Coordinates of C-alpha atoms in Angstrom, one line a residue:
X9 CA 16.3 3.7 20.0
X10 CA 19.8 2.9 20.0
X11 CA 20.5 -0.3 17.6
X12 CA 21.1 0.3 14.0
X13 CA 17.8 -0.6 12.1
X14 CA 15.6 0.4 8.5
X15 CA 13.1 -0.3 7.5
X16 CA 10.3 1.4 4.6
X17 CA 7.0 3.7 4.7
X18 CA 4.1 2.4 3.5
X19 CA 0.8 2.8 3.7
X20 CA -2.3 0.3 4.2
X21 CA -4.1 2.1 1.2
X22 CA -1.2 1.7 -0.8
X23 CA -1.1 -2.2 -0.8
X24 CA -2.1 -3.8 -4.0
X25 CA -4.4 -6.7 -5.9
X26 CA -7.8 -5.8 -3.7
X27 CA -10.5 -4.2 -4.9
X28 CA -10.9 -0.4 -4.6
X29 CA -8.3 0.2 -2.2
X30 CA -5.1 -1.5 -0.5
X31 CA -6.1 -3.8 2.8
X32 CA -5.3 -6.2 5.9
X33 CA -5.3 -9.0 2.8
X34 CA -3.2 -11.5 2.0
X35 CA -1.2 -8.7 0.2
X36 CA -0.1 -6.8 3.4
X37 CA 1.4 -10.5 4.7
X38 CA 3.2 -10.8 1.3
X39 CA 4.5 -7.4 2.4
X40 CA 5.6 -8.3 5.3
X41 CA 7.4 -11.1 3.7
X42 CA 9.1 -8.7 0.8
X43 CA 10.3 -6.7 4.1
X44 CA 11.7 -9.5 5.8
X45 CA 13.8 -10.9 2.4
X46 CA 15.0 -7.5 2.3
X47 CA 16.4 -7.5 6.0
X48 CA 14.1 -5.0 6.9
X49 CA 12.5 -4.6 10.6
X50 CA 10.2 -1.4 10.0
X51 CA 7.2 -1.2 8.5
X52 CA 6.1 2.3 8.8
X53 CA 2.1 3.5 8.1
X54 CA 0.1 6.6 8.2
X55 CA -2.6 6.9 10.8
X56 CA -5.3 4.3 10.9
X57 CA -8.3 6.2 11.7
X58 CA -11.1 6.5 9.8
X59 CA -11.1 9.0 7.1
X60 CA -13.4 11.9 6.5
X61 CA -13.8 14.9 4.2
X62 CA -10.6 15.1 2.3
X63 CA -9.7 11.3 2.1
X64 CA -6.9 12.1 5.1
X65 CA -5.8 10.0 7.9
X66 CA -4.9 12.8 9.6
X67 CA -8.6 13.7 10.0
X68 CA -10.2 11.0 11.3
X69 CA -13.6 10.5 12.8
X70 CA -11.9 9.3 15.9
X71 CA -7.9 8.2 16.9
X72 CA -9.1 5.6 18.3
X73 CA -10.8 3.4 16.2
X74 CA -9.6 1.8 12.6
X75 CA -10.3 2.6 9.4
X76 CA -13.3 0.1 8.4
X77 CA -11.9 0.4 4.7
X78 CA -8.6 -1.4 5.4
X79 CA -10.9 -4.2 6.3
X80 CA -10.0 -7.3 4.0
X81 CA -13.7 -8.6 3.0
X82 CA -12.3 -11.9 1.8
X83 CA -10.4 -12.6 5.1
X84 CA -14.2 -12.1 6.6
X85 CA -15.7 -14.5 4.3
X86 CA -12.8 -17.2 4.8
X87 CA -13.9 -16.6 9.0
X88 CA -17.5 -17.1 7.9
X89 CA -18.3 -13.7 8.8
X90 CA -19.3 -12.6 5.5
X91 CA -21.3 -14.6 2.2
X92 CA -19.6 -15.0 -1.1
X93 CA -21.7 -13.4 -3.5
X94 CA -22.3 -10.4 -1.0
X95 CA -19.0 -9.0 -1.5
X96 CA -18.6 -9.3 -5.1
X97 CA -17.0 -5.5 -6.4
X98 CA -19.3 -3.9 -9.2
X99 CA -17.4 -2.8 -12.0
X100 CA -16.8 0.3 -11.1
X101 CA -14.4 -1.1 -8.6
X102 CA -10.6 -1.5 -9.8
X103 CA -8.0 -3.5 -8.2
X104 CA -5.2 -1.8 -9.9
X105 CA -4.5 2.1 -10.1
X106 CA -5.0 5.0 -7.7
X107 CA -7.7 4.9 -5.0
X108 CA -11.1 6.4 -5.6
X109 CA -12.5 7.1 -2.4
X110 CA -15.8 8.3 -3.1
X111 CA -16.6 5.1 -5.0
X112 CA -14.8 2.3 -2.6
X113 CA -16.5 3.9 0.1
X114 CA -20.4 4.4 -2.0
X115 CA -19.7 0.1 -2.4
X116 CA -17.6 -1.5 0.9
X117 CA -19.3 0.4 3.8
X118 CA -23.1 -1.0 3.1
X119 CA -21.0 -4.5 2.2
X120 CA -19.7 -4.1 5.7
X121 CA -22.5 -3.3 7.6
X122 CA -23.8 -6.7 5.9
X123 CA -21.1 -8.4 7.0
X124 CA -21.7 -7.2 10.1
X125 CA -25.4 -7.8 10.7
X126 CA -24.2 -12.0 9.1
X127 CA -21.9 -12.2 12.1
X128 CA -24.1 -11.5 14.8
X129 CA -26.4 -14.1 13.3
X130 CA -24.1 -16.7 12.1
X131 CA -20.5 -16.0 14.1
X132 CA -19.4 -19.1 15.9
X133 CA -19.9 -18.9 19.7
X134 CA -16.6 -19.0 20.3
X135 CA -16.0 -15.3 17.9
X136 CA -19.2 -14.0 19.6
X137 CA -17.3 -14.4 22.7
X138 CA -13.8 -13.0 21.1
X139 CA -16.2 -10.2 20.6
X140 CA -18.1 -9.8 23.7
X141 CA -14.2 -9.7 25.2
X142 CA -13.3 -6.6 22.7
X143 CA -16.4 -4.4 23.1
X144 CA -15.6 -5.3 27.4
X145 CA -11.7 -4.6 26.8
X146 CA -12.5 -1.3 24.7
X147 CA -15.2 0.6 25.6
X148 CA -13.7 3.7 27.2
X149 CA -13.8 4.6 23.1
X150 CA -15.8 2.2 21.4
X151 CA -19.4 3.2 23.1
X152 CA -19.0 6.7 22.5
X153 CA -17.4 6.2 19.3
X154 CA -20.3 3.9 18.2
X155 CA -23.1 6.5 19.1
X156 CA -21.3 9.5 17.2
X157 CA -21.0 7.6 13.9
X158 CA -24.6 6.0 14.4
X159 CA -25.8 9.8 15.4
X160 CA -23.8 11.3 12.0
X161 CA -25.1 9.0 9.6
X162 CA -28.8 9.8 10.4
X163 CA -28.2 13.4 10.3
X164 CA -25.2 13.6 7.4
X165 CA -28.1 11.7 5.6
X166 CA -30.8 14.1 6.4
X167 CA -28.4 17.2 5.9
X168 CA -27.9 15.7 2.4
X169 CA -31.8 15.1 1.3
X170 CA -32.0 18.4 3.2
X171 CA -29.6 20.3 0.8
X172 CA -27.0 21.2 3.9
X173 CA -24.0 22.3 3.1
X174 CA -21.4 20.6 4.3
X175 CA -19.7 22.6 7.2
X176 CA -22.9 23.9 8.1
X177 CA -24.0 20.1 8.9
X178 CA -21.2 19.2 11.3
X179 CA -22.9 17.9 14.7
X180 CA -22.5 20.8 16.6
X181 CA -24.5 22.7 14.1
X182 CA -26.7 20.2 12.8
X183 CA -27.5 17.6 15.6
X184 CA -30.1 18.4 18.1
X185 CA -28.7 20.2 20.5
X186 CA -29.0 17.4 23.5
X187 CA -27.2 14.9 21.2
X188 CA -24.8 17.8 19.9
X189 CA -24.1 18.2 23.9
X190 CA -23.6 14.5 24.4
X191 CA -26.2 14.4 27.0
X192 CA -26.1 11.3 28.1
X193 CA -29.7 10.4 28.6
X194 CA -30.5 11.9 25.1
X195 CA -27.2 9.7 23.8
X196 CA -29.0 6.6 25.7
X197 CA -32.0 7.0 24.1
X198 CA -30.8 7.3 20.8
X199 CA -28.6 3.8 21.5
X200 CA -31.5 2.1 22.6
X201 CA -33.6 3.5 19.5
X202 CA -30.7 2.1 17.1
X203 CA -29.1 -0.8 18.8
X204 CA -28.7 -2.5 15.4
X205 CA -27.3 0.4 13.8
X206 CA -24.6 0.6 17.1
X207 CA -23.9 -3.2 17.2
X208 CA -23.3 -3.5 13.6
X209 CA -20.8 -0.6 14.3
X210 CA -18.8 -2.0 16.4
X211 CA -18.7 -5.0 15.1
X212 CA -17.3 -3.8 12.2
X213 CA -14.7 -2.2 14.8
X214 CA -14.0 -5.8 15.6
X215 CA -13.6 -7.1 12.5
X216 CA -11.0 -4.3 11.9
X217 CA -9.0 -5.2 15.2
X218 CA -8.9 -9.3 14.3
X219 CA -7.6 -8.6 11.1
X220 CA -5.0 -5.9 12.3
X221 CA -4.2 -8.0 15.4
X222 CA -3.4 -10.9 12.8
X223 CA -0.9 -8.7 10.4
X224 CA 0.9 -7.3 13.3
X225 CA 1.5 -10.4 14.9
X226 CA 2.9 -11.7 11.8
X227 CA 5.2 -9.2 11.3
X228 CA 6.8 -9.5 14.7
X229 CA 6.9 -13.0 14.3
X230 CA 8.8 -12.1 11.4
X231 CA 11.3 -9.9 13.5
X232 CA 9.3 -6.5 12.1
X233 CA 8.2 -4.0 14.4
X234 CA 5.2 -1.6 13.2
X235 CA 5.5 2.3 13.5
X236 CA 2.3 3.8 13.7
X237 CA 1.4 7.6 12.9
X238 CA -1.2 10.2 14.8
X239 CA -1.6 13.8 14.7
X240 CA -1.4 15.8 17.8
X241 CA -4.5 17.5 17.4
X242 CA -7.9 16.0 16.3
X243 CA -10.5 16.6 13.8
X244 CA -13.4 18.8 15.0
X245 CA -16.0 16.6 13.5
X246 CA -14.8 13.7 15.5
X247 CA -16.3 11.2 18.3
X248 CA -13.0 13.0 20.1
X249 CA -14.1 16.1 20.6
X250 CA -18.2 15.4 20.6
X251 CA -17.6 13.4 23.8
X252 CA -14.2 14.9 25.4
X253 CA -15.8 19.0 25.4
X254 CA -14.5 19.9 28.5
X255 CA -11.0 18.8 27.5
X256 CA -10.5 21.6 24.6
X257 CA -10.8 24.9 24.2
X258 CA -14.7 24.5 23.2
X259 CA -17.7 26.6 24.5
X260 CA -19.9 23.7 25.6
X261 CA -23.1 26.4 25.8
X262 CA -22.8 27.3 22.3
X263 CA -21.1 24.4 20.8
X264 CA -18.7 26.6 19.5
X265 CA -14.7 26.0 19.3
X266 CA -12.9 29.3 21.4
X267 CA -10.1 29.0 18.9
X268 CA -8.6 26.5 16.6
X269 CA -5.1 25.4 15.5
X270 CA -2.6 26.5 12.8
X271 CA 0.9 28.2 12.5
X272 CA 2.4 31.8 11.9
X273 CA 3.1 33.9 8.9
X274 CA 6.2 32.4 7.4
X275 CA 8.4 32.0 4.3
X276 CA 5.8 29.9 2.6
X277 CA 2.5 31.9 3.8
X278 CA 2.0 35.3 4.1
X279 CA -0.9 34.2 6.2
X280 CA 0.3 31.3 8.1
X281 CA -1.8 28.1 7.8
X282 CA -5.4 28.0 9.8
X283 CA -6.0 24.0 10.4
X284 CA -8.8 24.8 12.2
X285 CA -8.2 21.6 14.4
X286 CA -10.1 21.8 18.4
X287 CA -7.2 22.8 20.5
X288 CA -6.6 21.0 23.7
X289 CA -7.5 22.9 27.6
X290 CA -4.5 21.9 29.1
X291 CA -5.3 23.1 31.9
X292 CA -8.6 20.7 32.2
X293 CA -6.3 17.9 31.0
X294 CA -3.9 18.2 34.0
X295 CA -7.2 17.9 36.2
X296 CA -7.6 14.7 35.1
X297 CA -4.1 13.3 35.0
X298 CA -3.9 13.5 31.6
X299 CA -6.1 10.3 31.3
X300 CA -7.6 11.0 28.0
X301 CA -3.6 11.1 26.6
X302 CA -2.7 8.1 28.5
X303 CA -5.7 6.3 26.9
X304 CA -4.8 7.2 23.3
X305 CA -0.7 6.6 23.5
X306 CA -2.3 3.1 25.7
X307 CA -4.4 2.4 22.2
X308 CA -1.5 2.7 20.1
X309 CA 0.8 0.9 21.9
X310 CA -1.9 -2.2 21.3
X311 CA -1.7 -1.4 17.3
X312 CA 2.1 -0.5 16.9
X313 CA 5.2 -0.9 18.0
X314 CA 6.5 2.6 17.5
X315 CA 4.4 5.8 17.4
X316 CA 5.3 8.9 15.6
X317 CA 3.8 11.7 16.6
X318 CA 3.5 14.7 14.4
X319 CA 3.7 18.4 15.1
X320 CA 5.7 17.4 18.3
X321 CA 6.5 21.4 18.4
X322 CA 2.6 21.8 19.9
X323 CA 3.6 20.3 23.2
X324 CA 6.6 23.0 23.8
X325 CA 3.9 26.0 22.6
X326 CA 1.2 26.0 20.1
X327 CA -0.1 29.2 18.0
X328 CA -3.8 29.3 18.9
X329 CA -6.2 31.5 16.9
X330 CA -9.7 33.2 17.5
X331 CA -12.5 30.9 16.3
X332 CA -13.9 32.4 12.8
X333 CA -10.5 33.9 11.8
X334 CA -10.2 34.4 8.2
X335 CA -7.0 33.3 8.3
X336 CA -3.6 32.7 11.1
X337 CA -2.3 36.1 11.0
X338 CA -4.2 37.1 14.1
X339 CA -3.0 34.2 16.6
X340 CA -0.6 33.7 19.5
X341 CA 1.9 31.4 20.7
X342 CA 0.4 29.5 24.0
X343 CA 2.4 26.8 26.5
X344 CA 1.9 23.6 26.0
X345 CA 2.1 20.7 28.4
X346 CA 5.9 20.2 28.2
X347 CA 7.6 17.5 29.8
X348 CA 4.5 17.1 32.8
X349 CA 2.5 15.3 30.1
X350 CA 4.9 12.7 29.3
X351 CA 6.2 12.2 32.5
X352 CA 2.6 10.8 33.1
X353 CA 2.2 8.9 30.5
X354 CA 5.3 7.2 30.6
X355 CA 4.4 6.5 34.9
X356 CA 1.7 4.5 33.8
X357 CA 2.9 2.9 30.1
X358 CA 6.8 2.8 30.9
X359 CA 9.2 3.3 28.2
X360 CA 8.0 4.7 25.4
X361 CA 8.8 4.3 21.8
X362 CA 8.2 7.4 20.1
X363 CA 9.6 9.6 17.8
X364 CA 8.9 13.2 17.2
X365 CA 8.2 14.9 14.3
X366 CA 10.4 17.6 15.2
X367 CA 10.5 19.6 11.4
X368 CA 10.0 23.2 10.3
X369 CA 11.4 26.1 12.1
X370 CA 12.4 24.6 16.0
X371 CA 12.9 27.2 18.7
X372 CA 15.5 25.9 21.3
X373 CA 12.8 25.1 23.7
X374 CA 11.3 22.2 21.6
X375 CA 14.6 20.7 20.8
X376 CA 15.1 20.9 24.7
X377 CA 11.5 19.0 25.5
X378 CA 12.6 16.6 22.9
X379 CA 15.6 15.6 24.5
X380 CA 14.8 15.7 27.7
X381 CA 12.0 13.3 26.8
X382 CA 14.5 11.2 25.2
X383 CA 12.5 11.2 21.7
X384 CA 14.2 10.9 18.5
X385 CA 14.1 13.4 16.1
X386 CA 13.8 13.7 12.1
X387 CA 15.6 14.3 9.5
X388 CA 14.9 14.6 5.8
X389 CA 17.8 14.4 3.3
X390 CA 14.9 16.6 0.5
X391 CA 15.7 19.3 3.0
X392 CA 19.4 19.5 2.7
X393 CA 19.3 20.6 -0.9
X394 CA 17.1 24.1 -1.2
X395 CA 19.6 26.6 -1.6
X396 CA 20.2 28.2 -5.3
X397 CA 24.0 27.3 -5.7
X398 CA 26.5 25.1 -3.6
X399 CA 28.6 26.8 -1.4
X400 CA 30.0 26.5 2.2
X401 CA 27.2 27.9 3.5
X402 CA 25.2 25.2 1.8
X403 CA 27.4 22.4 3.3
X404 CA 26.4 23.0 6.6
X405 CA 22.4 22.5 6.1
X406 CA 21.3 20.6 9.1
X407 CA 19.7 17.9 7.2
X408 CA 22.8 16.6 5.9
X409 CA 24.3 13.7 6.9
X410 CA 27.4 14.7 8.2
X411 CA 26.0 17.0 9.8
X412 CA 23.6 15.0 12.0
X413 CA 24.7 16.0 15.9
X414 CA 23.5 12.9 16.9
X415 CA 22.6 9.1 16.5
X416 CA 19.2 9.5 18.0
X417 CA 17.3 10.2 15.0
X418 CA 15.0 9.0 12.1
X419 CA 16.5 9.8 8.7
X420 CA 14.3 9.8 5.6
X421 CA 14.6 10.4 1.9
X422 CA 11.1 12.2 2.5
X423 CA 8.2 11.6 4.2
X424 CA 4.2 11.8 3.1
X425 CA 4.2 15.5 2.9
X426 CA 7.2 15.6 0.4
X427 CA 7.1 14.7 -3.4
X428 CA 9.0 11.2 -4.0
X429 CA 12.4 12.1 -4.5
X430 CA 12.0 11.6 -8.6
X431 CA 9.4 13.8 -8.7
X432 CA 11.2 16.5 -6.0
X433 CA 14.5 16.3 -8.5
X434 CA 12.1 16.7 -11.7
X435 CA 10.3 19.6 -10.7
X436 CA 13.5 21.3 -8.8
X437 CA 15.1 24.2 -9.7
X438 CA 18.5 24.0 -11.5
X439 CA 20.2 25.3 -8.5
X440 CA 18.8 22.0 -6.3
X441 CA 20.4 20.0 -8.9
X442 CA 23.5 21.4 -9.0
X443 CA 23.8 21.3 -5.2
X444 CA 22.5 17.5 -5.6
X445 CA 25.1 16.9 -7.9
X446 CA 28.2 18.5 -6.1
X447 CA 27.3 16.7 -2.8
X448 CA 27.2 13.4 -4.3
X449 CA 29.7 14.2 -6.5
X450 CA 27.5 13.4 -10.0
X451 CA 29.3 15.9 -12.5
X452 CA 28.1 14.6 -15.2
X453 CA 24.3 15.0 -14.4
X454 CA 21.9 13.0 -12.5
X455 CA 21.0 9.5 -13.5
X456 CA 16.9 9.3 -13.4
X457 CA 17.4 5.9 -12.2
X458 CA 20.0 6.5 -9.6
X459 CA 19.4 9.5 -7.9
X460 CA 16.8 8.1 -5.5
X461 CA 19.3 4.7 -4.9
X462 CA 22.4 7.6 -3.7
X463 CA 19.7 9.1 -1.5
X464 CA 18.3 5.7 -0.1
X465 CA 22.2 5.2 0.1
X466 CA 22.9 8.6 2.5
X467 CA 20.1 7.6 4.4
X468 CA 21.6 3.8 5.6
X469 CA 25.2 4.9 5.7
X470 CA 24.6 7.8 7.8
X471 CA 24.9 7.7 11.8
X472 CA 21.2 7.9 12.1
X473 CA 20.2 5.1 14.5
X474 CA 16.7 4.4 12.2
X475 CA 16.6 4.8 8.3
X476 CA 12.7 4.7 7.0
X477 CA 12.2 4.6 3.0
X478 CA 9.6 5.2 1.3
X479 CA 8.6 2.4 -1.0
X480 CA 8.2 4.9 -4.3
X481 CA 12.1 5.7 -4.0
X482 CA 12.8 1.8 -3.8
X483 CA 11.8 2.2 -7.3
X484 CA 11.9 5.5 -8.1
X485 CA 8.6 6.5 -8.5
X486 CA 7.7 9.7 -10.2
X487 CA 5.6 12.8 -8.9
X488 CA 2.4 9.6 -9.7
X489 CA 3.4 8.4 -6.8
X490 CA 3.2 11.3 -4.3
X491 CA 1.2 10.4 -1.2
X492 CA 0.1 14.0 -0.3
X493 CA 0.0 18.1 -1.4
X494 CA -0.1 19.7 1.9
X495 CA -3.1 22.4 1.7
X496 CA -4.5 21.0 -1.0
X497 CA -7.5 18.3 -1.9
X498 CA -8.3 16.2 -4.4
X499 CA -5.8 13.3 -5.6
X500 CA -4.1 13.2 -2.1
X501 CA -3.4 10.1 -0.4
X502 CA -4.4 7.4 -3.3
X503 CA -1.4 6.2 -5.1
X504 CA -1.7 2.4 -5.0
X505 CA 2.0 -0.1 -5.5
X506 CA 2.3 -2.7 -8.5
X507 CA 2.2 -6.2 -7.8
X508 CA 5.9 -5.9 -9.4
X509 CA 6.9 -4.1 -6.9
X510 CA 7.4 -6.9 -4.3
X511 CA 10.0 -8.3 -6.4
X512 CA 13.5 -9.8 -5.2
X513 CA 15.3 -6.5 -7.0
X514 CA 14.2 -4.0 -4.4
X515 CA 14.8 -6.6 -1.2
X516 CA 18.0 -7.5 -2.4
X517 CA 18.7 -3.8 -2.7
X518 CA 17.7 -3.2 0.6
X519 CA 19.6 -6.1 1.9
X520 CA 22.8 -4.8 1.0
X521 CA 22.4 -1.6 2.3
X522 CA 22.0 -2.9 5.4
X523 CA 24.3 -5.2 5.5
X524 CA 27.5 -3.1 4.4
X525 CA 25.9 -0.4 6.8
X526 CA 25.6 -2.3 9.4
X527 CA 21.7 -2.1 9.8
X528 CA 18.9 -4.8 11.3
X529 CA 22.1 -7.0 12.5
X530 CA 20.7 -10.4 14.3

């Protein structure tokens, strides 16, 4: 990336003051403002498909489309998309505290679909035509994309009354098996049976896009570039893989995946981790060009600035296991695309502004596609610190700062995956601490409220070209405010800011970091 720049991670779910969950509200633009007094020029978010099972953006119906909860509902009513009184929350419906999924999604999705069905009836002509012009522009996603969410509601819903469980009702299971195929005149049929249902859809699609379109252009007006998130793999029960079969490893007789993603047995598992995400047929991918990847780093490049993209190790080689395994023991390491897929993509998109979650154990091969790609790599200052005692040894962890071999990287106090660095130092063992302590020189114990300011420190003075903070260690948020347990369900994903924390402390803060570190210079 070259210039010296910072900026913080935060997520749309995160933001505060709206009901149920964080949005593309006036709250995200006061964001953007809080960034800009602090000198900032990143604003970093999670993926911004939307979410299934689990509550994860990293499991989206499709990577294509956006996340209808994000939608700001009084933003539609200001447009004269939407009535007043229809989007009044019940009480159930908090604007402060975590996210509750299950409920903000039991209230806002029927208040969408209102919305939606109001705009086709009352939408100026001049919006109608703003969204004749996005259903035109995007349709190489948003008609198949429309019919699999139109399909899975029916059957979800009749799986449900039914008494289904819930793996056993995913669409290749569940579905007919010409709509499970994607036959397209049994697909047809069905569209013409439930126009409504599939206009409303993508309206709401539209109404997502407008209101993203608005906060982005905003923030580069405001000299703030946008890094956006996706996963390398998708989520089987997506409009993805239900209408790209022949481009992973899927049996498209049976409906059955051939194998599914995950990693070896490691120091953490004894059984590796079985993600059970479609794995891509590279081969049929090259057939075509690699025109469904082109597509999806084209779609990002119209949300974002900047796209991370995580588990960059699966395009060096990716550990594929047998469909049904009980767990990862059993799989292999398989080639992936290398540098032929990004040669492509870049022949049609040009440069391109990505970085590489490069983490976890790297064999010299990735590291070579990474460079040779020209991607930044990652770094995460929570890593440099797990050994039991300080030593010399110790002192050359990769993840230090002094040791960073290079300017072309993305250092981070941690990321989504990690505690925030309060809660990491809390529930460390006394050996972290003491190497914590020696390497920043703290003999006298850690300060609770300082320790995440020396960090955030180390990150903007060190040679790393981009610095990316998450807002909880701005103000040293506790283990509360932990974004996500890897592996584990339940209360990931819904920690939700204060309205306090947009105050001129935490800019200021910011601000003078990168200014005696030479960061976000004009």
């Amino acid at each position: 990336m070259g210039k010296r720049q910072s900026g913080v991670l935060l997520h749309i779910t995160s933001l505060p003051g709206t009901p149920g969950i964080g949005t593309l509200g006036k709250s995200a633009f006061k964001f953007v403002d809080w960034l800009h007094e602090g000198k900032q020029t990143l604003w970093q978010v999670l993926p911004l498909g939307p979410t299934g099972y689990g509550d994860s953006p990293y499991a989206s119906f499709s990577t294509f489309a956006g996340n209808p909860l994000l939608i700001d509902l009084d933003d539609l009513v200001e447009r004269g998309w939407a009535e007043r009184s229809s989007i009044v929350p019940p009480d159930y419906i908090k604007s402060e505290g975590p996210v509750d999924f299950g409920s903000v999604v039991w209230w806002k999705t029927p208040v969408l679909y209102s919305a939606a069905e109001y705009f086709l009836s009352h939408a100026s002509d001049s919006d109608k035509k703003s969204y004749e012009t996005f259903k035109s522009e995007q349709s190489n996603w948003l008609d198949s994309f429309a019919s699999f969410m139109s399909i899975k509601k029916f059957y979800d819903k009749k799986a449900q009354e039914e008494k289904v469980e819930g793996a056993k009702s995913m669409w290749n299971r569940f579905w007919p098996k010409d709509l499970a195929s994607c036959d397209s005149a049994a697909v047809a049929k069905w569209n013409s049976e439930n126009a409504s249902d599939i206009e409303q859809i993508k309206v709401i699609q539209f109404f997502f896009s407008v209101q993203w379109k608005a906060l982005k252009d905003y923030a580069n007006s405001k000299n703030i570039k946008i890094i956006g998130d996706i996963p390398i793999f998708v989520a089987a029960d997506s409009a993805d893989l239900w209408s790209n079969q022949e481009l992973f490893l899927f049996n498209t007789k049976t409906l059955k995946q051939k194998s599914c993603a995950g990693v070896p047995p490691d120091y953490f598992s004894e059984t590796g981790q079985l993600w059970g995400n479609p794995l891509y047929d590279w081969n049929a991918m090259k057939k075509t060009s690699y025109r469904w990847w082109i597509d999806r780093i084209k779609n990002m490049l119209r949300l974002v600035d900047i796209v991370r993209i995580d588990h960059f190790r699966g395009f060096d080689e990716f550990w594929q296991v047998p469909f049904g395994a009980e767990n990862a023991i059993g799989g292999k390491w398989c080639k992936g695309p290398g540098t032929a897929l990004f040669k492509a993509i870049k022949a049609e998109l040009g440069t391109l502004p990505i970085i590489a979650e490069d983490l976890g154990i790297l064999t010299p091969t990735v590291e070579k596609l990474r460079d040779a790609v020209g991607f930044p790599g990652m770094k995460i200052l929570q890593f440099a610190f797990s050994g039991d005692e300080w030593s010399v040894e110790s002192s050359r962890n990769a993840y230090l700062p002094h040791n960073f071999s290079n300017t072309n990287c993305v250092v981070y106090t941690g990321t989504h995956d990690n505690d925030t660095t309060m809660g990491w130092l809390k529930s460390s063992g006394d050996g972290v601490k003491k190497n914590l302590c020696a390497y920043y020189n703290l003999y006298d114990g850690v300060d609770d409220m300082t320790i995440a300011h020396t960090m955030i420190r180390s990150a903007f003075s060190s040679v790393a070209d981009t610095c990316i903070v998450p807002l909880q260690d701005v103000y040293s948020v506790g283990a509360e405010g932990r974004m996500n347990t890897p592996s584990t369900t339940g209360s990931n994903w819904s920690w939700r800011m204060g309205d306090d924390m947009m105050d001129s402390r935490g800019a200021s803060e910011l601000a003078w970091y990168s200014k005696i570190y030479r960061r976000n210079e004009d």
